[in-house]
Coordinates of C-alpha atoms in Angstrom, one line a residue:
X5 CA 0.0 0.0 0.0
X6 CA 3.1 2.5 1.1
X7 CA 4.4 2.1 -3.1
X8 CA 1.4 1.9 -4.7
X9 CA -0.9 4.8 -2.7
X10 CA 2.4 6.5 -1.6
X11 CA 1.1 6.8 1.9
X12 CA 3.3 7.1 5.1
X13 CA 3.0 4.1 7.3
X14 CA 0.9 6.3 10.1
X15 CA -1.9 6.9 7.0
X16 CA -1.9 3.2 6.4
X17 CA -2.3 2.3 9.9
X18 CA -5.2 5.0 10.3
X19 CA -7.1 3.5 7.2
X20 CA -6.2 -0.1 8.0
X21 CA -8.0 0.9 11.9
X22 CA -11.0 2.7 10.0
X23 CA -11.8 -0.8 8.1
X24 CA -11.4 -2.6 11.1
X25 CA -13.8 -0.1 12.3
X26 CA -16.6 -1.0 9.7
X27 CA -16.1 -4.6 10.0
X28 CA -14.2 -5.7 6.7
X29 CA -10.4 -6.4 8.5
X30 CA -9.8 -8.0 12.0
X31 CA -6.5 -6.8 13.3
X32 CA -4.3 -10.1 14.9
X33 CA -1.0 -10.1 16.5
X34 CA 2.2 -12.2 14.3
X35 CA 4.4 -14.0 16.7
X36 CA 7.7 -14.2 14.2
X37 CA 11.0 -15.7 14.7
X38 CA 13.9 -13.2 14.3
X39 CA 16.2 -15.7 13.7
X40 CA 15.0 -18.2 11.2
X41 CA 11.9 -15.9 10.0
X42 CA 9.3 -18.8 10.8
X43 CA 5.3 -17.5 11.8
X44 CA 4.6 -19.4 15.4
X45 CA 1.0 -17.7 14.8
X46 CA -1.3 -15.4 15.6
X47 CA -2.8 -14.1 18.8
X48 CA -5.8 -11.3 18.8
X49 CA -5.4 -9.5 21.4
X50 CA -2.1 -7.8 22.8
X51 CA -3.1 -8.6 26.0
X52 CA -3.2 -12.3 25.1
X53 CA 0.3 -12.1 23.9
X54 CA 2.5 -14.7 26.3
X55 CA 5.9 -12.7 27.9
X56 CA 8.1 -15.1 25.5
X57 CA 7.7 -17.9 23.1
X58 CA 9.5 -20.5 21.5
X59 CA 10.2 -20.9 17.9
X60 CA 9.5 -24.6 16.8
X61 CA 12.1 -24.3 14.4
X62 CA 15.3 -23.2 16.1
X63 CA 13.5 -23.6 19.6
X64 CA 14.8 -20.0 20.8
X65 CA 13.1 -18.1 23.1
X66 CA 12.2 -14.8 21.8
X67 CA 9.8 -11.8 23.5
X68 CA 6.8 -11.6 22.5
X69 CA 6.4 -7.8 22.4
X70 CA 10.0 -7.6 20.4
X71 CA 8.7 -10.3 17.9
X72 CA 5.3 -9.7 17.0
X73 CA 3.4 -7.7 14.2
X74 CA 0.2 -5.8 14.0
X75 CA -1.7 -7.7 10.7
X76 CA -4.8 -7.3 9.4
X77 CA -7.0 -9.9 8.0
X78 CA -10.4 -9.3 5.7
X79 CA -13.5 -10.8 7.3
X80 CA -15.9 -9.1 4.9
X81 CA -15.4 -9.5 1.4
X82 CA -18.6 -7.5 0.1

């Protein structure tokens, strides 16, 4: 969205909230690995996200808050 509407990252996370706001996206939590660049999954609220985790791959533990991203995916398709 940043190359192809040449928005800053602020506007896309103000319209990516609005849609959540009408129902079409659901906003979920990413745990990643840093080190081998495996998802371990998705958690939907950021109060719900566990202190650490460990990566099933290279079985390091990793924070939680340090290795997570804010994603959006569409619930309403109309």
């Amino acid at each position: 969205m940043k190359r192809k509407f040449s928005l800053s990252i602020p506007e896309i996370y103000d319209f990516l909230s609005e849609l959540e706001k009408q129902g079409i996206l659901q906003s979920y939590y990413e745990l990643y690995c840093s080190n081998c660049q495996k998802s371990m999954g998705t958690v939907r609220l950021f109060n719900e996200l566990p202190e650490t985790f460990e990566c099933e791959l290279c079985h390091s533990e990793l924070s939680s808050i340090e290795n997570s991203f804010l994603i959006y995916m569409v619930v309403r398709d109309d």
